[in-house]
Coordinates of C-alpha atoms in Angstrom, one line a residue:
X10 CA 0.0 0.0 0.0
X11 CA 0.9 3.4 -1.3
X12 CA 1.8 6.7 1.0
X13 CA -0.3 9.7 0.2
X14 CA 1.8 12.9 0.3
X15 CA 0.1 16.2 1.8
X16 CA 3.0 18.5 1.4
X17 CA 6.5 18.0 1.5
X18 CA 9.5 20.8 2.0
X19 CA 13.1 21.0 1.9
X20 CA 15.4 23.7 3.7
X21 CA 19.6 23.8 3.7
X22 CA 21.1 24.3 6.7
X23 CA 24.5 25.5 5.7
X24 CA 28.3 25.7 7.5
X25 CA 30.2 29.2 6.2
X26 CA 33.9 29.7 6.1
X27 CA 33.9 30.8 9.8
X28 CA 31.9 27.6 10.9
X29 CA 28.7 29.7 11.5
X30 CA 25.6 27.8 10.5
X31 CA 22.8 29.8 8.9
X32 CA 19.3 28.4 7.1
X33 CA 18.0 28.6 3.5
X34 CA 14.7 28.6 4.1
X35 CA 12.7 27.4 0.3
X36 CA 9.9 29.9 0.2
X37 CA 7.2 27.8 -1.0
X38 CA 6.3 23.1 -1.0
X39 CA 8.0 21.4 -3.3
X40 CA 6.1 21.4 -6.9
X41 CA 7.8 18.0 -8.9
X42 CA 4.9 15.6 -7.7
X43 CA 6.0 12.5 -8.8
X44 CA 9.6 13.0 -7.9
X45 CA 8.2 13.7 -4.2
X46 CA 6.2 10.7 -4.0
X47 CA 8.7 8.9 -5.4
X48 CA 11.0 10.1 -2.7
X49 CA 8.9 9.9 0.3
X50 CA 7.6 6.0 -0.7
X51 CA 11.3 5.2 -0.5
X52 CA 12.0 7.3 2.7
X53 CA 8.7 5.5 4.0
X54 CA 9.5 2.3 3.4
X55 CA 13.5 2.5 4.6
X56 CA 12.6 4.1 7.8
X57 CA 9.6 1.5 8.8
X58 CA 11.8 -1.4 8.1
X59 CA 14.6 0.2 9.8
X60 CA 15.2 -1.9 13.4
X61 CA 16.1 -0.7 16.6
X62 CA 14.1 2.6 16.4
X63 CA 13.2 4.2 19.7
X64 CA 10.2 5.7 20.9
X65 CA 9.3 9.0 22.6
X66 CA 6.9 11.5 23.1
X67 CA 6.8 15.8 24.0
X68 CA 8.0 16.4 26.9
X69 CA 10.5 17.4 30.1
X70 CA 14.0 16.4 29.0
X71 CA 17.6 18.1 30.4
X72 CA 19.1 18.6 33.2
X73 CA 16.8 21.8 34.2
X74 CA 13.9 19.9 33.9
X75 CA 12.1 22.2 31.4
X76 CA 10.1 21.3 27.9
X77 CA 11.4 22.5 25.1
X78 CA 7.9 22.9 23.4
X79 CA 8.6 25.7 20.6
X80 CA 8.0 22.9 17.7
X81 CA 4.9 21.9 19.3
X82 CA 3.6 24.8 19.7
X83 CA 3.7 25.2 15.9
X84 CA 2.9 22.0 15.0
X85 CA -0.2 21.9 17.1
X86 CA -0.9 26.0 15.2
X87 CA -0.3 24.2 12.1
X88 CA -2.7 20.9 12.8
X89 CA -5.4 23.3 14.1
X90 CA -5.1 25.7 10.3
X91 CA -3.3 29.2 11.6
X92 CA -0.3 28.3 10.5
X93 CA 0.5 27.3 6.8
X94 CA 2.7 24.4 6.3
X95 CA 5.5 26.3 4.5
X96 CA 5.5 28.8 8.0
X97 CA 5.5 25.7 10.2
X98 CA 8.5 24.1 7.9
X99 CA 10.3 27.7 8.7
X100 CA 9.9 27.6 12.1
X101 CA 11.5 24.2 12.8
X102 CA 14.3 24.7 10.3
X103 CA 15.4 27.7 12.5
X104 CA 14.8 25.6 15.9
X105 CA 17.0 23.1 13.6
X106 CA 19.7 25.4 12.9
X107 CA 19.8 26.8 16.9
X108 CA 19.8 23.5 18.4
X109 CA 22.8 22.4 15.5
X110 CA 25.0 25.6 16.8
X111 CA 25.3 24.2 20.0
X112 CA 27.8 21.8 19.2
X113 CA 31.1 21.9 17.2
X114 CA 30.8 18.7 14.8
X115 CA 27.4 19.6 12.6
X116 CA 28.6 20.6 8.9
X117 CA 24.2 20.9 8.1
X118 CA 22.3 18.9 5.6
X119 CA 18.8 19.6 4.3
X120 CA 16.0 19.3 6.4
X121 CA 13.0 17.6 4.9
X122 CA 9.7 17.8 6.6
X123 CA 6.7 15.9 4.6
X124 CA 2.6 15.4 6.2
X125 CA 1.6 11.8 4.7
X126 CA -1.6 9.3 4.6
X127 CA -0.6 5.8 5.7
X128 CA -3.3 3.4 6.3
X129 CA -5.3 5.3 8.5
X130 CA -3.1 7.9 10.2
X131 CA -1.9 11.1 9.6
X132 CA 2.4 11.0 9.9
X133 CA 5.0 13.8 10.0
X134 CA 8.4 12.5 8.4
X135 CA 11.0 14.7 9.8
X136 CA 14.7 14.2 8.6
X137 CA 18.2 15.8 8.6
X138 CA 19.6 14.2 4.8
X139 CA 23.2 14.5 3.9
X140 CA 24.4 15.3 -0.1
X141 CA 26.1 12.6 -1.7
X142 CA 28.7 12.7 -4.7
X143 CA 28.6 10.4 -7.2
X144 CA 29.8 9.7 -10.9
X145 CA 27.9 9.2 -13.8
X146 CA 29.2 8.9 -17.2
X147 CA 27.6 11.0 -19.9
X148 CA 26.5 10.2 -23.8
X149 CA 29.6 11.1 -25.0
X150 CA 31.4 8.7 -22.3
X151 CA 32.6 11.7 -20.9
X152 CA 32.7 11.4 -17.0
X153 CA 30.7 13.5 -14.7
X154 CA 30.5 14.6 -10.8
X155 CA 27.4 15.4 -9.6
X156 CA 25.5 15.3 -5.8
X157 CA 22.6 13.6 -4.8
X158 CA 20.5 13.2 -1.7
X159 CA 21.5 10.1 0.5
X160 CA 18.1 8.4 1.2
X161 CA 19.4 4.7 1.5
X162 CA 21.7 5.9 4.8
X163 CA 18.9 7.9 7.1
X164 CA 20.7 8.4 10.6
X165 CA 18.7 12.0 11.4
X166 CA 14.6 10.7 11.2
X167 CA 11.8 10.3 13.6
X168 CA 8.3 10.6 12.2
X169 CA 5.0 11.7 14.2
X170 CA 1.6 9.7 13.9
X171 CA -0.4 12.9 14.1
X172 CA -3.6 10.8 14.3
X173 CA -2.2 8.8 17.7
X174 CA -1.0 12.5 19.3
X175 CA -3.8 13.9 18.6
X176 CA -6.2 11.0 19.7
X177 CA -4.4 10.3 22.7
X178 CA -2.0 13.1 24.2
X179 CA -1.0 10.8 27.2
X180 CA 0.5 8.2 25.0
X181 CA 4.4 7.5 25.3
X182 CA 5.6 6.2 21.5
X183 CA 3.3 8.9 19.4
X184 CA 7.1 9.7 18.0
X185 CA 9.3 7.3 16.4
X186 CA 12.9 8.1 15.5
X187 CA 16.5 6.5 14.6
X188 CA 18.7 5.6 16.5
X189 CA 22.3 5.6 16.3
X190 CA 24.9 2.8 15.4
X191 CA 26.0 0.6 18.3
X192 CA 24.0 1.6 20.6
X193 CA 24.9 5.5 20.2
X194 CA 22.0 8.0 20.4
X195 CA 23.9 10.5 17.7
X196 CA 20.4 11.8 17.4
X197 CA 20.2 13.2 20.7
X198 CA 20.5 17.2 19.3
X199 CA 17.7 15.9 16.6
X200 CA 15.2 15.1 19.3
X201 CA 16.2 17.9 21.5
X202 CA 15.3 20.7 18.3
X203 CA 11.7 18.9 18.5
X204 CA 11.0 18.8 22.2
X205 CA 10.7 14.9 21.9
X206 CA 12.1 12.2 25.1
X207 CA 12.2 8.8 25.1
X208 CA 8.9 7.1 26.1
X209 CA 8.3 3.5 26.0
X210 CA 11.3 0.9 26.3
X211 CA 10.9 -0.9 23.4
X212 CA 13.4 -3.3 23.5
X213 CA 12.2 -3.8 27.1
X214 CA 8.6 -4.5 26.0
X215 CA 9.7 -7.0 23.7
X216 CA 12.0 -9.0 26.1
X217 CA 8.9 -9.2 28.5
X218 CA 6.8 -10.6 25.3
X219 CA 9.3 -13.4 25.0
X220 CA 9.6 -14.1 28.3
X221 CA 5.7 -14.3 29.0
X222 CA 5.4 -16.5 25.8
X223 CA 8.3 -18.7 27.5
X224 CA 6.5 -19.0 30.3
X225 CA 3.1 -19.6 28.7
X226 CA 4.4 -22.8 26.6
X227 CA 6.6 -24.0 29.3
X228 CA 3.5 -24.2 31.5
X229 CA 1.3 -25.7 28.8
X230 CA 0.4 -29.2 28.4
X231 CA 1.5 -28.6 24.7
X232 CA 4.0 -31.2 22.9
X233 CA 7.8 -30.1 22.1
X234 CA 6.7 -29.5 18.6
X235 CA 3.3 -27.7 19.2
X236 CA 5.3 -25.4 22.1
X237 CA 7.6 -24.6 19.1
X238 CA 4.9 -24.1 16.8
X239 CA 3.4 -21.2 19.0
X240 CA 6.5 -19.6 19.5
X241 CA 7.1 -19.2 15.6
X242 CA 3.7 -18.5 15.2
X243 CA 4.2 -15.5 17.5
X244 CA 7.3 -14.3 15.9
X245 CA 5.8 -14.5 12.6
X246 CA 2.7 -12.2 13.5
X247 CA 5.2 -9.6 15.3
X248 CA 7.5 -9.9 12.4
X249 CA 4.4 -9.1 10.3
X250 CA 3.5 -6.5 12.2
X251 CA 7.3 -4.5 11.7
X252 CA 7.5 -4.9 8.2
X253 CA 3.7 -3.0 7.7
X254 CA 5.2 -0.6 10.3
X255 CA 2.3 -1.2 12.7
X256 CA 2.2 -2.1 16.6
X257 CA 2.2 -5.6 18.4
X258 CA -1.5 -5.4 20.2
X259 CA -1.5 -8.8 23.5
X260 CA -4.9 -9.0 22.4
X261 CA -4.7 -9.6 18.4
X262 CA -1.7 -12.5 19.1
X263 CA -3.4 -13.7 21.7
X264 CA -6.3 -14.6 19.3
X265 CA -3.6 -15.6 16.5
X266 CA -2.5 -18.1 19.4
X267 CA -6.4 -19.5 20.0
X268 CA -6.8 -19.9 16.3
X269 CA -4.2 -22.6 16.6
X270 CA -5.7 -24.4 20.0
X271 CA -3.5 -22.4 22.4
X272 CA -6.3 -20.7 24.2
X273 CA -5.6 -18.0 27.7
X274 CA -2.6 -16.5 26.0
X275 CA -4.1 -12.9 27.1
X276 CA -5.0 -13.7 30.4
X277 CA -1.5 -15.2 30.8
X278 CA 0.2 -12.0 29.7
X279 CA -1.6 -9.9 31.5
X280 CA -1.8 -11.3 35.4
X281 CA 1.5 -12.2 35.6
X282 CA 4.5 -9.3 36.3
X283 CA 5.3 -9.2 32.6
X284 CA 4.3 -5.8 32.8
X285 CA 3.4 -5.4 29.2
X286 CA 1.4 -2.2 27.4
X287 CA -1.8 -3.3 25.6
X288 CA 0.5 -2.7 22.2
X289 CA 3.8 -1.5 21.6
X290 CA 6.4 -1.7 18.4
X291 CA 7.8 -4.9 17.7
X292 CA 12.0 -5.4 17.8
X293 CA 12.7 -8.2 15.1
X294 CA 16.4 -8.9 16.9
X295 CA 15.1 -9.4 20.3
X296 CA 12.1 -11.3 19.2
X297 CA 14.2 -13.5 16.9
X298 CA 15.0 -15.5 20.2
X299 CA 11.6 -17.3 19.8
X300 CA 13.2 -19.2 16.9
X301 CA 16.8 -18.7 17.0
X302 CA 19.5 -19.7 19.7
X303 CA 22.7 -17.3 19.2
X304 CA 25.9 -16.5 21.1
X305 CA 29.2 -15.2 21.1
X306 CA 32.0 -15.2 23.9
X307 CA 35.6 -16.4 23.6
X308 CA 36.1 -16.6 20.0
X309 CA 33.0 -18.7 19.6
X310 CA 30.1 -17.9 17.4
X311 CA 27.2 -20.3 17.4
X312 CA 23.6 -20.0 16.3
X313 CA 20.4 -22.7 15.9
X314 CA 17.0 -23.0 15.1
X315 CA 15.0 -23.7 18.1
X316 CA 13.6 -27.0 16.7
X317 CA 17.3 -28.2 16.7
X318 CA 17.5 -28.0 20.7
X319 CA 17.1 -31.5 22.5
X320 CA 17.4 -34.0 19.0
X321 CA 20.6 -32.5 16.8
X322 CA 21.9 -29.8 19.5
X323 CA 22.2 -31.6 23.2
X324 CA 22.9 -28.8 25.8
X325 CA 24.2 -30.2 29.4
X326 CA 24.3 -27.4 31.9
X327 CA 26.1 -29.4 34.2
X328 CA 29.2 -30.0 32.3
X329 CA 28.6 -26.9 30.4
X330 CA 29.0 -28.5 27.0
X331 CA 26.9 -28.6 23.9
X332 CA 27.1 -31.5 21.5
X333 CA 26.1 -31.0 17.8
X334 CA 24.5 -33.9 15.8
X335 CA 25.6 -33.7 12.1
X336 CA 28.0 -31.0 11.7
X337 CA 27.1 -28.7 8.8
X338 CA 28.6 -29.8 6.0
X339 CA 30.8 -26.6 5.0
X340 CA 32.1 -26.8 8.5
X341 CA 32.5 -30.6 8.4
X342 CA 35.0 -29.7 5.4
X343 CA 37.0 -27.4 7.1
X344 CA 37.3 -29.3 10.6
X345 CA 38.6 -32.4 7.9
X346 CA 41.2 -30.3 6.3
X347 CA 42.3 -28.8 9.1
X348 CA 42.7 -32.6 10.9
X349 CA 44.5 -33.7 7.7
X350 CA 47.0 -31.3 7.8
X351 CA 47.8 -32.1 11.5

């Protein structure tokens, strides 16, 4: 399914020779329809499938305990029609460019903003994109240098389901937004210009999901392969769920659960200390434990599908050993070789 773009803007933000940052604010949307769309669908569909995003909301954040609510303020004139889009755009791109001369390691970018229809809700894409150069070789073979925007390496994003913020003020993950590699929150400054903290603990949520499923099939009268069965038919709904860029709801997998005989799921999940949210974003890495066993310690890398545990993987916890039935065959080769020439 298709994105519908409302209105979509671009603005520079700019380093001059002195290291002063200054904004180029474009006066009016941008016009080229289908290169937007274009655009946006890809943006759109990078960003949802993008993992480890975090999860916020407007709020207090800093040291000094105060809200930083001057892009809410004009979002919320915006939503309510007394500010135009193009004013709104102008307002954050100077936030943008305040919050950027704070610090000493921002060269700029251009600052998209885009209002989109997505299913059912109303989203606001907001993203700091860096220029590319690249070659291209012309008719007459000739080379030539030219820039382009960088869309498939988004670090600078979070997007706002107006429909959820509006609907439901007191909600903690109206606000989606990227993360940094390795665990670094690079965006900090980018959800600092926007007023936004971190809300729900996704990654938390999703730990608690696999734990109360764990706990559900492990207490179940349910056969080694059925108890697997329900653990990859949860994944597979929550993995579902990611890829449309929509929420995990208890409720929903709890009936995806009794449409395969494994009734009480809900209850389960919810009268226990699991301390779950009626729905929260999935997290495909932490979730991939319902199928997967994976580790890495001491120069040893190993990883198996859960159906493997017990029959061709035999884990003793006593002697703290695991023996492998059937040695992959690429491995096999290499353990041979490496005998041989012993």
């Amino acid at each position: 399914m298709s994105i519908n773009v409302e209105q979509a803007i671009i603005h520079s933000i700019s380093q001059d020779g002195e290291g002063q940052l200054s904004c180029r604010l474009r006066p009016q949307p941008l016009l080229n329809s289908q290169a937007v769309e274009a655009m946006l669908e890809e943006l759109h569909q990078t960003y949802t499938t993008k993992a480890g995003k975090g999860f916020g909301h407007f709020g207090i954040s800093g040291e000094d305990g105060e809200a930083n609510t001057k892009f809410e303020d004009a979002l919320t004139t915006y939503r309510s029609g007394e500010l135009g889009f193009v004013e709104f755009s102008g307002i954050a791109g100077k936030l943008l460019q305040e919050e950027l001369s704070k610090y000493d390691f921002s060269t700029g970018g251009f600052l998209l903003l885009s209002c989109y229809t997505y299913m059912t809700s109303d989203y606001l894409f907001v993203s700091l994109l860096n220029a590319k150069s690249s070659m291209t070789v012309l008719d007459d073979m000739e080379l030539s240098q030219n820039t382009h925007l960088d869309l498939n390496n988004v670090q600078l994003a979070a997007r706002i389901d107006l429909t959820e913020w509006q609907a439901d003020p007191d909600s903690k993950k109206y606000i989606s937004f990227v993360r940094g590699r390795a665990g670094r929150k690079v965006a900090d400054f980018f959800l600092d210009f926007m007023g936004c903290v971190e809300g729900v603990n996704i990654k938390a949520q999703n730990k608690s999901l696999m734990n109360a499923v764990e706990d559900f099939v492990g207490n179940s009268e349910l056969t080694k392969d059925e108890r697997q069965q329900a653990r990859e038919r949860v994944f597979d709904y929550c993995t579902e769920r990611c890829d449309e860029g929509a929420s995990i709801q208890i409720k929903d997998l709890a009936d995806e659960l009794a449409d395969q005989g494994v009734d009480s799921f809900y209850d389960f999940a919810q009268g226990g200390d699991y301390e779950l949210e009626e729905e929260f974003p999935g997290d495909k890495p932490t979730l991939r434990q319902l199928k997967k066993f994976s580790g890495t310690g001491g120069g040893v890398t190993l990883s198996f599908d859960g159906q493997h545990l017990g029959e061709r993987v035999i884990y003793d916890p006593v002697s703290d050993t695991i023996i492998i039935k059937g040695v992959p065959a690429n491995l096999k080769d290499q353990l041979d070789r490496r005998l041989k020439g012993e």
